[in-house]
Short mmCIF file of C-alpha atoms in Angstrom, two decimals:
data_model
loop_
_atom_site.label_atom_id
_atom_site.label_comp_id
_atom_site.label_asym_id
_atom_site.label_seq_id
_atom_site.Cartn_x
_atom_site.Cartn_y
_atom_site.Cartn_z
CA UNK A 1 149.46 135.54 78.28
CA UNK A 2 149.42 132.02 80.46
CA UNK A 3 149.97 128.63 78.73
CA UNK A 4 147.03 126.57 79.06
CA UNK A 5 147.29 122.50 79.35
CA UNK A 6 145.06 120.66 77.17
CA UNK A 7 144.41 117.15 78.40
CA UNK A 8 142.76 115.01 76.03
CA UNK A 9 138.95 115.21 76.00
CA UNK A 10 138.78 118.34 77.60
CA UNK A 11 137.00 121.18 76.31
CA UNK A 12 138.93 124.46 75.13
CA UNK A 13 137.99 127.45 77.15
CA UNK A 14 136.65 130.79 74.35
CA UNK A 15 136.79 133.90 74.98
CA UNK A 16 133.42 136.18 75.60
CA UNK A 17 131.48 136.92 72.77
CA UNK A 18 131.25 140.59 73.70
CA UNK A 19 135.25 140.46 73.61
CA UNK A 20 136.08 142.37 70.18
CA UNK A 21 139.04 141.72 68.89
CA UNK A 22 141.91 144.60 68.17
CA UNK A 23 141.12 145.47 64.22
CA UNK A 24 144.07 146.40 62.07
CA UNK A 25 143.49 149.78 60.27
CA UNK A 26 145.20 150.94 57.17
CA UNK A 27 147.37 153.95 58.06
CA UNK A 28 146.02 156.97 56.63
CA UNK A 29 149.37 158.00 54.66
CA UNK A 30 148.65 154.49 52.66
CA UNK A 31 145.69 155.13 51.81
CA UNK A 32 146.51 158.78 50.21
CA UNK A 33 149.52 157.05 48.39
CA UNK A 34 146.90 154.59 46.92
CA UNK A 35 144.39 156.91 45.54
CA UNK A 36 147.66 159.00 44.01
CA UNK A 37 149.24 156.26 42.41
CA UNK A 38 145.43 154.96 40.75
CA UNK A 39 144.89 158.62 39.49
CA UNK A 40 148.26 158.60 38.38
CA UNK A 41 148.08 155.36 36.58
CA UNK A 42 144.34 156.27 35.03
CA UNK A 43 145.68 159.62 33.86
CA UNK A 44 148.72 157.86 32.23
CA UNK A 45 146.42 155.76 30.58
CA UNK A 46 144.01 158.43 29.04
CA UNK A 47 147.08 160.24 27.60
CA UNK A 48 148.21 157.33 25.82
CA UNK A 49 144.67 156.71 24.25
CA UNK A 50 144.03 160.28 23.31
CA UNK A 51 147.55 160.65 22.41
CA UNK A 52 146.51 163.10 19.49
CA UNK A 53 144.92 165.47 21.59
CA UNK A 54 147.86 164.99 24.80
CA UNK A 55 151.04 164.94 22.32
CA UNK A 56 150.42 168.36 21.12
CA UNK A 57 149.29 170.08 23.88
CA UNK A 58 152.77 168.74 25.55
CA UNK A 59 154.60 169.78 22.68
CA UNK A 60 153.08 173.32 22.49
CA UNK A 61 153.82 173.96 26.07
CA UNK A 62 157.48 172.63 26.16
CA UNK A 63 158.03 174.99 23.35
CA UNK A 64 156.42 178.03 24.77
CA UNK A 65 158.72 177.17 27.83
CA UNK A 66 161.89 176.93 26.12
CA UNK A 67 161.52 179.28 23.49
CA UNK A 68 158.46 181.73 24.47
CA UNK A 69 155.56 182.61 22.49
CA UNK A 70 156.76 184.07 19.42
CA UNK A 71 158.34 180.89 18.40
CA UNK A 72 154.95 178.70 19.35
CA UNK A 73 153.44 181.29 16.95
CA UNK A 74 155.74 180.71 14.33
CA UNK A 75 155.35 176.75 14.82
CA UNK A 76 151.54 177.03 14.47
CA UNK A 77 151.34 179.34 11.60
CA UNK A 78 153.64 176.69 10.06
CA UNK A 79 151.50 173.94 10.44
CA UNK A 80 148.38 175.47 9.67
CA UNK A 81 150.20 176.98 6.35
CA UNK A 82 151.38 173.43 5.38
CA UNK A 83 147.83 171.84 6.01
CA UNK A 84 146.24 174.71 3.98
CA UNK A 85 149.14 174.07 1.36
CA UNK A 86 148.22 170.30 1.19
CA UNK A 87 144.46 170.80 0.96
CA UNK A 88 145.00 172.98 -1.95
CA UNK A 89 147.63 170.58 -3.71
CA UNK A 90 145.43 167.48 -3.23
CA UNK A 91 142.15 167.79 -1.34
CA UNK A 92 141.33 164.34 -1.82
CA UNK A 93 144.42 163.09 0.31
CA UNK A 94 144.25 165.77 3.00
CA UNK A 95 140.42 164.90 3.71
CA UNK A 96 141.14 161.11 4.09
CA UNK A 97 144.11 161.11 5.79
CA UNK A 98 143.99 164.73 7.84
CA UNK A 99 141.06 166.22 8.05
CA UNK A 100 138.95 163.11 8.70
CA UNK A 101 140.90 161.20 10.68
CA UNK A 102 141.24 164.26 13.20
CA UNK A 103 137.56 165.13 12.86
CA UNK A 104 136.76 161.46 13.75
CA UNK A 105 138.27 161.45 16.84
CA UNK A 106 137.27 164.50 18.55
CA UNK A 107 133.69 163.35 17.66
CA UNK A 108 134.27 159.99 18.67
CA UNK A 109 135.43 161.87 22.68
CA UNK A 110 132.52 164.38 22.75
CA UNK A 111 130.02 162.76 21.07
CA UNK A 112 129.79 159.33 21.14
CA UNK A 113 131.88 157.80 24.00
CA UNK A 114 130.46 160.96 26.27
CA UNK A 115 127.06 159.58 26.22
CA UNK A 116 127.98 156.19 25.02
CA UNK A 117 126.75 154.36 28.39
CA UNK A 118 123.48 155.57 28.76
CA UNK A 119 122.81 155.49 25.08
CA UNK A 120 123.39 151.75 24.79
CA UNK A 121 120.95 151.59 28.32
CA UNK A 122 118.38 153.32 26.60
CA UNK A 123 118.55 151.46 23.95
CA UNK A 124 118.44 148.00 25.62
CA UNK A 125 121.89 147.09 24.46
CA UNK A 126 123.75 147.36 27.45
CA UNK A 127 123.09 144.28 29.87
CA UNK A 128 123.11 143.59 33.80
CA UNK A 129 124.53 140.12 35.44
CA UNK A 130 125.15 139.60 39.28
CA UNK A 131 124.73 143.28 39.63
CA UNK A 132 127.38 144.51 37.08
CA UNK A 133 126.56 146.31 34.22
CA UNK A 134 128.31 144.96 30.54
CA UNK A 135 128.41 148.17 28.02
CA UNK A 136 129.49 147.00 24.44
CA UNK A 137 132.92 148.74 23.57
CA UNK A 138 133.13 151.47 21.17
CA UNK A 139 136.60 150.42 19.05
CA UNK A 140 136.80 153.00 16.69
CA UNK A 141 134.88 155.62 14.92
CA UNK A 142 136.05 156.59 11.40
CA UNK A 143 134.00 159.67 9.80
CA UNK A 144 133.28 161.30 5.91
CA UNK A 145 131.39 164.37 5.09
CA UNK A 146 127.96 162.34 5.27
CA UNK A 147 128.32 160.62 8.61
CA UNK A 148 129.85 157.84 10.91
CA UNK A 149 130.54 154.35 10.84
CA UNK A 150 130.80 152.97 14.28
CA UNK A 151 133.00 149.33 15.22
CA UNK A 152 131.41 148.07 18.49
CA UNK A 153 132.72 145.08 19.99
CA UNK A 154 129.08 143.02 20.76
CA UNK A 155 128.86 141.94 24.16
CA UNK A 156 128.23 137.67 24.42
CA UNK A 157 124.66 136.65 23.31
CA UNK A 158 124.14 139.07 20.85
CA UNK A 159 123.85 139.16 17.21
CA UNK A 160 123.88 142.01 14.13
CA UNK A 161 120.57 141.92 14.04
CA UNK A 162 120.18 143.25 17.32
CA UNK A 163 121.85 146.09 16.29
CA UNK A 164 120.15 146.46 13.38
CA UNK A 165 116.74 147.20 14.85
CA UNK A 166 118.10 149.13 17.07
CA UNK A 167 119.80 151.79 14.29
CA UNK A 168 117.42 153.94 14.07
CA UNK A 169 117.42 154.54 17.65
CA UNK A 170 120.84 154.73 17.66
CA UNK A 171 120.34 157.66 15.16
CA UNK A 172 117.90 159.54 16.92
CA UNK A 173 119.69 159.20 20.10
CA UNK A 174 123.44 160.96 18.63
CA UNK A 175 121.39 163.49 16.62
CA UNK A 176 121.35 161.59 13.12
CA UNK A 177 119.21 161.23 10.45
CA UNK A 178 119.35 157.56 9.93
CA UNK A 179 121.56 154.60 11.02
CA UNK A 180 122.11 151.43 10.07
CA UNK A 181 124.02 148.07 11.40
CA UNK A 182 126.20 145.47 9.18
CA UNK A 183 128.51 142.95 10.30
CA UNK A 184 131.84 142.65 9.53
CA UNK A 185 134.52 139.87 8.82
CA UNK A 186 134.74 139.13 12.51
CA UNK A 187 131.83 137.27 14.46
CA UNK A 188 132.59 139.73 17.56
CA UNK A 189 132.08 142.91 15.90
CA UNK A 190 129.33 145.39 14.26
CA UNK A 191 130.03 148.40 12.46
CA UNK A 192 126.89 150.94 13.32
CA UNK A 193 126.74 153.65 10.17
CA UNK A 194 124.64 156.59 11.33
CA UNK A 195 124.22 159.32 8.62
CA UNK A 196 124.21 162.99 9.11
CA UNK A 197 123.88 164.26 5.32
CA UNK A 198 121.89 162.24 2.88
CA UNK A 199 124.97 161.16 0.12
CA UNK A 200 121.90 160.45 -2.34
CA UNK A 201 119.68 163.41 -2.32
CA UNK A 202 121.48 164.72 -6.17
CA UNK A 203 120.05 163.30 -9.01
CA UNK A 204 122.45 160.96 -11.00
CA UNK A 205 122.55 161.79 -14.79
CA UNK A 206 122.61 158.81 -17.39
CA UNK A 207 125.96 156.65 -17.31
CA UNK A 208 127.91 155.92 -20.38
CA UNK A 209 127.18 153.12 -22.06
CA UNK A 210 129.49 150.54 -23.33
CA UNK A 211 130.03 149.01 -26.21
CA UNK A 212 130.32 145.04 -24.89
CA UNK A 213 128.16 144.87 -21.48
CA UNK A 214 129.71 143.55 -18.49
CA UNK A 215 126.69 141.40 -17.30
CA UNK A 216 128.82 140.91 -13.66
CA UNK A 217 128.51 144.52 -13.20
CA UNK A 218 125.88 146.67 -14.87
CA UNK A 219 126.44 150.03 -13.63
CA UNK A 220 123.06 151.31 -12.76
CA UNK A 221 123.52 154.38 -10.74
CA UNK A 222 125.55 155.24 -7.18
CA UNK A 223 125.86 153.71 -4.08
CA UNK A 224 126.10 155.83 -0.55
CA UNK A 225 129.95 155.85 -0.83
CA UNK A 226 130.01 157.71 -4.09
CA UNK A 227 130.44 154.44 -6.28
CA UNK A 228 129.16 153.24 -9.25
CA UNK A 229 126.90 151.19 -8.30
CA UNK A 230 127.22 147.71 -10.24
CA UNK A 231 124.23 144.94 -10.45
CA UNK A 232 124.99 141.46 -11.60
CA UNK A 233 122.59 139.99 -14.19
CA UNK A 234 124.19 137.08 -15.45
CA UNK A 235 122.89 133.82 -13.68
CA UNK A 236 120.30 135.96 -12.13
CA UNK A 237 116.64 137.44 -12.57
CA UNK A 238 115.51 141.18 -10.91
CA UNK A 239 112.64 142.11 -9.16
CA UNK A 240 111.57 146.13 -8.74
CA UNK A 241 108.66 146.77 -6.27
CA UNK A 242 107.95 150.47 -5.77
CA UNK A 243 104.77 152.35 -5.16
CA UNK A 244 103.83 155.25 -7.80
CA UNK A 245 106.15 157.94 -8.34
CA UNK A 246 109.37 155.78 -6.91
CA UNK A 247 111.12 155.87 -9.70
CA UNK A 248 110.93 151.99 -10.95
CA UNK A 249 111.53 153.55 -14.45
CA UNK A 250 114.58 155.09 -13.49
CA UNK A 251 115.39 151.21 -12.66
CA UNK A 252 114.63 149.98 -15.80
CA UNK A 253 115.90 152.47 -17.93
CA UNK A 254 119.17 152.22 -16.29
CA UNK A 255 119.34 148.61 -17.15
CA UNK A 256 118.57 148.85 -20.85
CA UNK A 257 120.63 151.48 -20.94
CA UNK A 258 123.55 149.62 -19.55
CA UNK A 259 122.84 146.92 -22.29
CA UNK A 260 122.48 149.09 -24.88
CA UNK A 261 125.87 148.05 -26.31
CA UNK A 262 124.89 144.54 -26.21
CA UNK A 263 121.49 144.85 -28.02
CA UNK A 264 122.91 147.37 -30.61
CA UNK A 265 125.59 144.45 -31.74
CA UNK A 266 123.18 141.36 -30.78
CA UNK A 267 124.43 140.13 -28.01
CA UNK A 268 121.33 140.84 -26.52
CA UNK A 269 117.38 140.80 -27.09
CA UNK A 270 115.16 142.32 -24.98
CA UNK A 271 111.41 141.66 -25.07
CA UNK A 272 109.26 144.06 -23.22
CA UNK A 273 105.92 143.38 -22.19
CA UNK A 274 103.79 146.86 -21.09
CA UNK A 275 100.45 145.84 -19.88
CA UNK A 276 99.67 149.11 -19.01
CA UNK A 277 99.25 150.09 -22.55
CA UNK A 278 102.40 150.79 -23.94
CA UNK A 279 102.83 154.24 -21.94
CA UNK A 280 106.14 153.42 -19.75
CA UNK A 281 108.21 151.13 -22.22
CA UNK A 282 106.76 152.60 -26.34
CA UNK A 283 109.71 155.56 -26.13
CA UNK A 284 112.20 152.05 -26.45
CA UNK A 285 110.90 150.55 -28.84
CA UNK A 286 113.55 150.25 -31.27
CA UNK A 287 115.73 148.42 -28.90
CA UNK A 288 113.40 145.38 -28.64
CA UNK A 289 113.18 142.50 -30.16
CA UNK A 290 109.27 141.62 -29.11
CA UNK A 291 107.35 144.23 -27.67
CA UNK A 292 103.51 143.58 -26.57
CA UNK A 293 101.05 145.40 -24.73
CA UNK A 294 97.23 145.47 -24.11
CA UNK A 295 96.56 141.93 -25.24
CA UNK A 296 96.90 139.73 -22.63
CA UNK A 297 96.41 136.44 -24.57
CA UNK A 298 99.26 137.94 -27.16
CA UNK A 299 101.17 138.06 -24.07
CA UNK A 300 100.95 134.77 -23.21
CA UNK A 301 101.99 133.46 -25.97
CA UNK A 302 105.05 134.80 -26.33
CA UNK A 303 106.45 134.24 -22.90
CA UNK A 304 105.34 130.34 -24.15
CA UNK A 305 107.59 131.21 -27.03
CA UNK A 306 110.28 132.21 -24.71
CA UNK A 307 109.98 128.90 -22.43
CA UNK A 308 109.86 127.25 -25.44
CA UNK A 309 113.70 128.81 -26.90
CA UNK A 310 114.55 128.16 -23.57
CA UNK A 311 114.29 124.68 -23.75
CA UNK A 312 115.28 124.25 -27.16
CA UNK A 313 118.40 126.03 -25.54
CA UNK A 314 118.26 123.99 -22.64
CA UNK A 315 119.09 120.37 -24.73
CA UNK A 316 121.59 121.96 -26.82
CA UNK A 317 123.95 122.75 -24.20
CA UNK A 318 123.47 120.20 -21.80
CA UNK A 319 126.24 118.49 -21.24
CA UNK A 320 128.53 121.07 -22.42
CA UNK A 321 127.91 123.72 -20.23
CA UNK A 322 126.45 125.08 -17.37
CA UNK A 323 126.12 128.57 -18.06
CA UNK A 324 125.56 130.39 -21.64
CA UNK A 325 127.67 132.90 -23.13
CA UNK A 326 125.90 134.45 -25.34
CA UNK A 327 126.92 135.22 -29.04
CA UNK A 328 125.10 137.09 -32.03
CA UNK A 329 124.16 133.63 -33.07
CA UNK A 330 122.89 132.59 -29.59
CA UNK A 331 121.77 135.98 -27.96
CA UNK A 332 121.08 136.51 -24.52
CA UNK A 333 117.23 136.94 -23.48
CA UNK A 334 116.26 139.25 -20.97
CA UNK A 335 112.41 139.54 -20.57
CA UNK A 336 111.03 142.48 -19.22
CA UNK A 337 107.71 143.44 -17.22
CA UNK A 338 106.88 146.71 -16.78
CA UNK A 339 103.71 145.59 -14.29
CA UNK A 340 104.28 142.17 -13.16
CA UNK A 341 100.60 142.09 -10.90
CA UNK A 342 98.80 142.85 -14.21
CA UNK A 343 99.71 139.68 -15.67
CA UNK A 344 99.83 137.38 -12.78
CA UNK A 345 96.82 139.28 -10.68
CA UNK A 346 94.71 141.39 -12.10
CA UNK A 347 93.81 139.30 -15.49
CA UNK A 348 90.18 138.77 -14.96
CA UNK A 349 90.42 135.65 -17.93
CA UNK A 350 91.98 132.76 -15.34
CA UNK A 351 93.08 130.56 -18.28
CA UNK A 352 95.31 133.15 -19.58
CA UNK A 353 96.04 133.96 -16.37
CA UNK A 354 97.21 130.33 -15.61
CA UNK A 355 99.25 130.22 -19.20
CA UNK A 356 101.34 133.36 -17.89
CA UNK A 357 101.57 132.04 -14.20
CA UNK A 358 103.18 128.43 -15.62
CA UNK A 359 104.84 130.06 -18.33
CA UNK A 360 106.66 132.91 -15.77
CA UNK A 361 107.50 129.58 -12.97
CA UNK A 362 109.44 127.58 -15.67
CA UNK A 363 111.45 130.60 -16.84
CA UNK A 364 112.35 131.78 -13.85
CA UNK A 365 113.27 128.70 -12.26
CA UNK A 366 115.19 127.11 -15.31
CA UNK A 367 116.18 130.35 -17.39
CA UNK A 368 118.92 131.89 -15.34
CA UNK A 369 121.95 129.10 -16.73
CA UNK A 370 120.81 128.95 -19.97
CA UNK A 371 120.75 132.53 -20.82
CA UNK A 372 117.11 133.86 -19.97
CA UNK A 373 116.68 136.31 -17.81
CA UNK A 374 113.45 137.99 -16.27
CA UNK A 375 113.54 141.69 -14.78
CA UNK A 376 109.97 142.53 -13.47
CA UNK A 377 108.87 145.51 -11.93
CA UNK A 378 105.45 146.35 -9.75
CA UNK A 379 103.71 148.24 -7.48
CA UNK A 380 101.89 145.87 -4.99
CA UNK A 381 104.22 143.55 -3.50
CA UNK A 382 101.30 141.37 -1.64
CA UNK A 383 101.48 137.67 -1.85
CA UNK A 384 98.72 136.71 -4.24
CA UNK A 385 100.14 139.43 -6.27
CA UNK A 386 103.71 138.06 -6.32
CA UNK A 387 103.83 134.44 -5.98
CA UNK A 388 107.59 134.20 -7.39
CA UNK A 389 109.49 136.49 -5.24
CA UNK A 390 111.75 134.15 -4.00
CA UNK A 391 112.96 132.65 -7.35
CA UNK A 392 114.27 136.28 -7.78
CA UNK A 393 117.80 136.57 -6.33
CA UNK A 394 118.07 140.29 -6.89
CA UNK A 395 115.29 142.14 -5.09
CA UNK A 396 115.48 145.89 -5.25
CA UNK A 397 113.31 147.53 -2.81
CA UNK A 398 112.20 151.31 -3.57
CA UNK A 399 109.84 154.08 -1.83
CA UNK A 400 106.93 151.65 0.00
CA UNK A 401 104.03 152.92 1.62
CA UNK A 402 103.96 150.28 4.51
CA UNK A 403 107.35 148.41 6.86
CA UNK A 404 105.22 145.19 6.14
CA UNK A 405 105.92 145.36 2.31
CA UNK A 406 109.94 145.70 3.17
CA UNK A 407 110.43 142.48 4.15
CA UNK A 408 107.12 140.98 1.40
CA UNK A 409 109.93 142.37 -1.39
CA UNK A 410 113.10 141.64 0.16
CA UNK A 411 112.86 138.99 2.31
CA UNK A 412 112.42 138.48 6.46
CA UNK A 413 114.12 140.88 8.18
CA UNK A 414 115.33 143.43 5.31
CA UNK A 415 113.78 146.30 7.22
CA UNK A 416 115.38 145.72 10.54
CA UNK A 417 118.78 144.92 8.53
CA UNK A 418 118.68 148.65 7.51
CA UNK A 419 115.82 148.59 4.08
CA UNK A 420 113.66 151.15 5.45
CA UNK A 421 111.95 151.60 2.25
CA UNK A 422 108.81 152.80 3.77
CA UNK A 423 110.68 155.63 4.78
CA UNK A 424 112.23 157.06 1.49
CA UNK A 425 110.64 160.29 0.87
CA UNK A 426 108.56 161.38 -2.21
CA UNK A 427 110.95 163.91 -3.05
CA UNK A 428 113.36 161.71 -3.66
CA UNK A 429 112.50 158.96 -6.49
CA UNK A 430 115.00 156.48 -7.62
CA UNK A 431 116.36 155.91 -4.46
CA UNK A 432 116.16 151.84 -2.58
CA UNK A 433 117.73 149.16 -1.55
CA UNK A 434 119.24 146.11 -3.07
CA UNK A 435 119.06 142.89 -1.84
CA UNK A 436 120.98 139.85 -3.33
CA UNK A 437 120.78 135.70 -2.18
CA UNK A 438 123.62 135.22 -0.02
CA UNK A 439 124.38 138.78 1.44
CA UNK A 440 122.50 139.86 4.26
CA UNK A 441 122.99 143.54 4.25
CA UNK A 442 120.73 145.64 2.01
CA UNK A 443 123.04 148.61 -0.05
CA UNK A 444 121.51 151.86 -0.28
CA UNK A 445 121.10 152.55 -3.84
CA UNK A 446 120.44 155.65 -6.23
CA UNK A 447 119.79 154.72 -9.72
CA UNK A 448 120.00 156.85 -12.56
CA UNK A 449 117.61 159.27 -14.26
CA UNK A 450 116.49 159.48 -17.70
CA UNK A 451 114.22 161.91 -19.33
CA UNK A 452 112.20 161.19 -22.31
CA UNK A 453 114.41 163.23 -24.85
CA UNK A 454 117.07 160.73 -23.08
CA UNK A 455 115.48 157.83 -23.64
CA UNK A 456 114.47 158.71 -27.83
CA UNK A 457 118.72 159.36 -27.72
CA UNK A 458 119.33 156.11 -26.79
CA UNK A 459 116.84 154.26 -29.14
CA UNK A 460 118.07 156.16 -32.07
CA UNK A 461 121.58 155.60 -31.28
CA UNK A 462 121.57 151.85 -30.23
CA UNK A 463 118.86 150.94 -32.29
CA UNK A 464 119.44 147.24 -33.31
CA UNK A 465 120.81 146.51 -36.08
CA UNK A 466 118.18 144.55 -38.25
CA UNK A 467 115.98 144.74 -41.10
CA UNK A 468 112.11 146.27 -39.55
CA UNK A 469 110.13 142.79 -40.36
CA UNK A 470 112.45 141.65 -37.41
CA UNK A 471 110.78 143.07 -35.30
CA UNK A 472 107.93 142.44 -33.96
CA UNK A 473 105.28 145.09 -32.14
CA UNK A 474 102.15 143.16 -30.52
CA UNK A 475 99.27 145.36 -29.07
#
């Protein structure tokens, strides 16, 4: 090609615009070598992740090439002998550290991460930006004989609640009967539980009871892992919404069961107050202290009574301490209504009603450090009907007729955090979810039953232990 002499200021001849270029093309052989290595590198990369599934498989074939069948049959029967051997020693172990762990994975390859992109798209948790689509990760999926608990890695922007309301969807969309979302100890994650066998559809027979109560940890019934499950009481008050037939007396009856102990040494006194008549809370009457029903003036006066020992209580420990311990000298109090809307709702005389109202605010807003305690149960959870639900920090939650009365019991945003309550079928009473100040998830809960000829037992055998004019029965 000619040199060509630029003299200052003159223009620079280009070439035709119809004059292409000569275009440098990638040899074919490169291209083949390319594609090999990448398929190379993703298949290396897939047998390291599913190296439970690749190792054997290796293993089986190098020993049916160097040694031949017979001896891969002998290897197998081995294993499978000394897995049946360790199932039989100690099932326990070999189902949380065999059988599950193996049983998790293959269902987290042909279950979940098979379908796992266009679940989360149908779900609307999987996201476009500049036309890329962001999946969330699935990090691990650890199984039990009831279902799967997923750990998701959240994509930016999004929260555990999201999750949350979409759980049930997440169930119906991987064949499960329910799901639910919690976070974890790490703001990036979310661990998705979706059930496939209900762990609480047995009924749980009456716990022992012990002889000093351990007001940290009343154990009440089971949780979905099997547990006892254990409710706090001290520096606390309970509140038990439930339509007809949910089991609220299984609630109850737990509870004085579990401080059975207590009242039968005096630790404890329980008034009851049954303004249904006495029907629900009469078979217990020798483990109370005060028991009223019907009247609803009598009533009145002796939760006054109780605000009023709770302020004589009040100025005798200020100043030494900020919680009670109770003593046979200085029991503690628990109060408890079997129908909290009759008193504070359905009283047609408003004076009285007004008395209980005031009396109810002071005690439980002040009670809780000095040693008075308030566990209320009811069936209609509407505002009017329960003006005090947030001055209860335990809120349990049973079978609802409506999703609006989830959150009117347990707060905003129970039901999409995993309370369905609403759906908690009939056949299945006793069953809810707890909700406590400070922890956001709600914990499936099945308390335990107790028939009448259960509940005479306990009265006659944890009686207290007092002369009969101490007691006092108000109708």
């Amino acid at each position: 090609m000619p040199l060509i002499n630029v003299i200052p200021g003159d223009k620079i001849p280009m070439a035709p615009m119809n004059v292409r270029l000569p275009a440098w093309r990638v040899p074919g052989w490169l291209l083949v070598l390319w594609w090999l290595a990448r398929g190379l590198f993703r298949l290396t990369v897939l047998a390291i992740r599913y190296w439970w599934l690749t190792a054997p498989v290796a293993l089986a074939l190098w020993v049916r090439a160097e040694f031949g069948g017979l001896v891969l049959a002998g290897v197998v029967l081995t294993v499978a002998t000394g897995c049946a051997a360790w199932w039989r020693w100690h099932p326990s172990s070999w189902l949380r550290f065999g059988w599950y762990p193996l049983v998790s994975r293959f269902r987290a390859l042909f279950v979940y991460r098979r379908r796992w992109a266009s679940v989360m798209a149908t779900c609307g948790l999987a996201t476009t930006f500049a036309g890329n689509r962001y999946v969330p990760q699935l990090l691990r999926v650890r199984g039990d004989r009831f279902g799967d608990e997923l750990t998701v890695r959240l994509l930016p922007g999004q929260i555990p609640d999201d999750w949350g309301q979409a759980a049930e969807r997440l169930a119906y969309a991987f064949r499960r009967r329910s799901g639910q979302a919690r976070s974890t100890g790490r703001p990036d994650r979310v661990v998705v539980r979706l059930v496939r066998r209900d762990p609480l559809a047995a009924v749980v027979v009456p716990l022992p009871v012990a002889d000093v109560p351990e007001l940290d940890g009343l154990p009440l019934g089971v949780d979905e892992d099997g547990q006892p499950y254990r409710l706090r009481l001290a520096g606390s008050h309970v509140l038990i919404a439930g339509a007809t037939g949910s089991g609220k007396g299984s609630v109850l009856w737990s509870l004085l069961r579990s401080l059975a102990g207590g009242i039968q040494s005096g630790l404890i006194e329980v008034w009851a107050f049954d303004p249904k008549g006495g029907m629900e809370l009469a078979a217990g009457v020798p483990l109370f202290t005060r028991f009223t029903y019907d009247d609803p003036d009598s009533m009145a006066g002796v939760l006054e009574e109780a605000v009023k020992r709770m302020r004589l209580r009040a100025a005798r420990l200020r100043g030494v301490t900020r919680q009670h311990v109770p003593t046979p000298e200085d029991p503690l109090l628990v109060l408890v209504v079997d129908e909290l809307a009759a008193l504070t709702a359905y009283i047609t005389d408003r004076k009285v009603r007004d008395r209980i109202k005031e009396s109810l605010g002071l005690l439980l807003s002040q009670g809780r450090a000095v040693g008075v305690h308030v566990v209320a149960a009811l069936q209609d959870p509407r505002k009017d009907v329960l003006p005090f639900r947030d001055l209860f920090p335990t809120r349990i939650g049973l079978r609802l007729t409506e999703p609006e009365q989830v959150d009117m019991v347990l707060g905003d945003a129970a039901r999409d955090r995993g309370a369905l309550c609403d759906r908690i079928p009939e056949s299945s009473p006793g069953v809810g979810f707890v909700v406590l100040d400070g922890v956001r998830e709600p914990v499936r809960v099945r308390f335990a039953y107790l028939t009448d000829d259960d509940i005479r037992q306990l009265g006659r055998d944890y009686r207290r232990l007092c002369d009969d004019t101490d007691q006092e029965v108000t109708s």
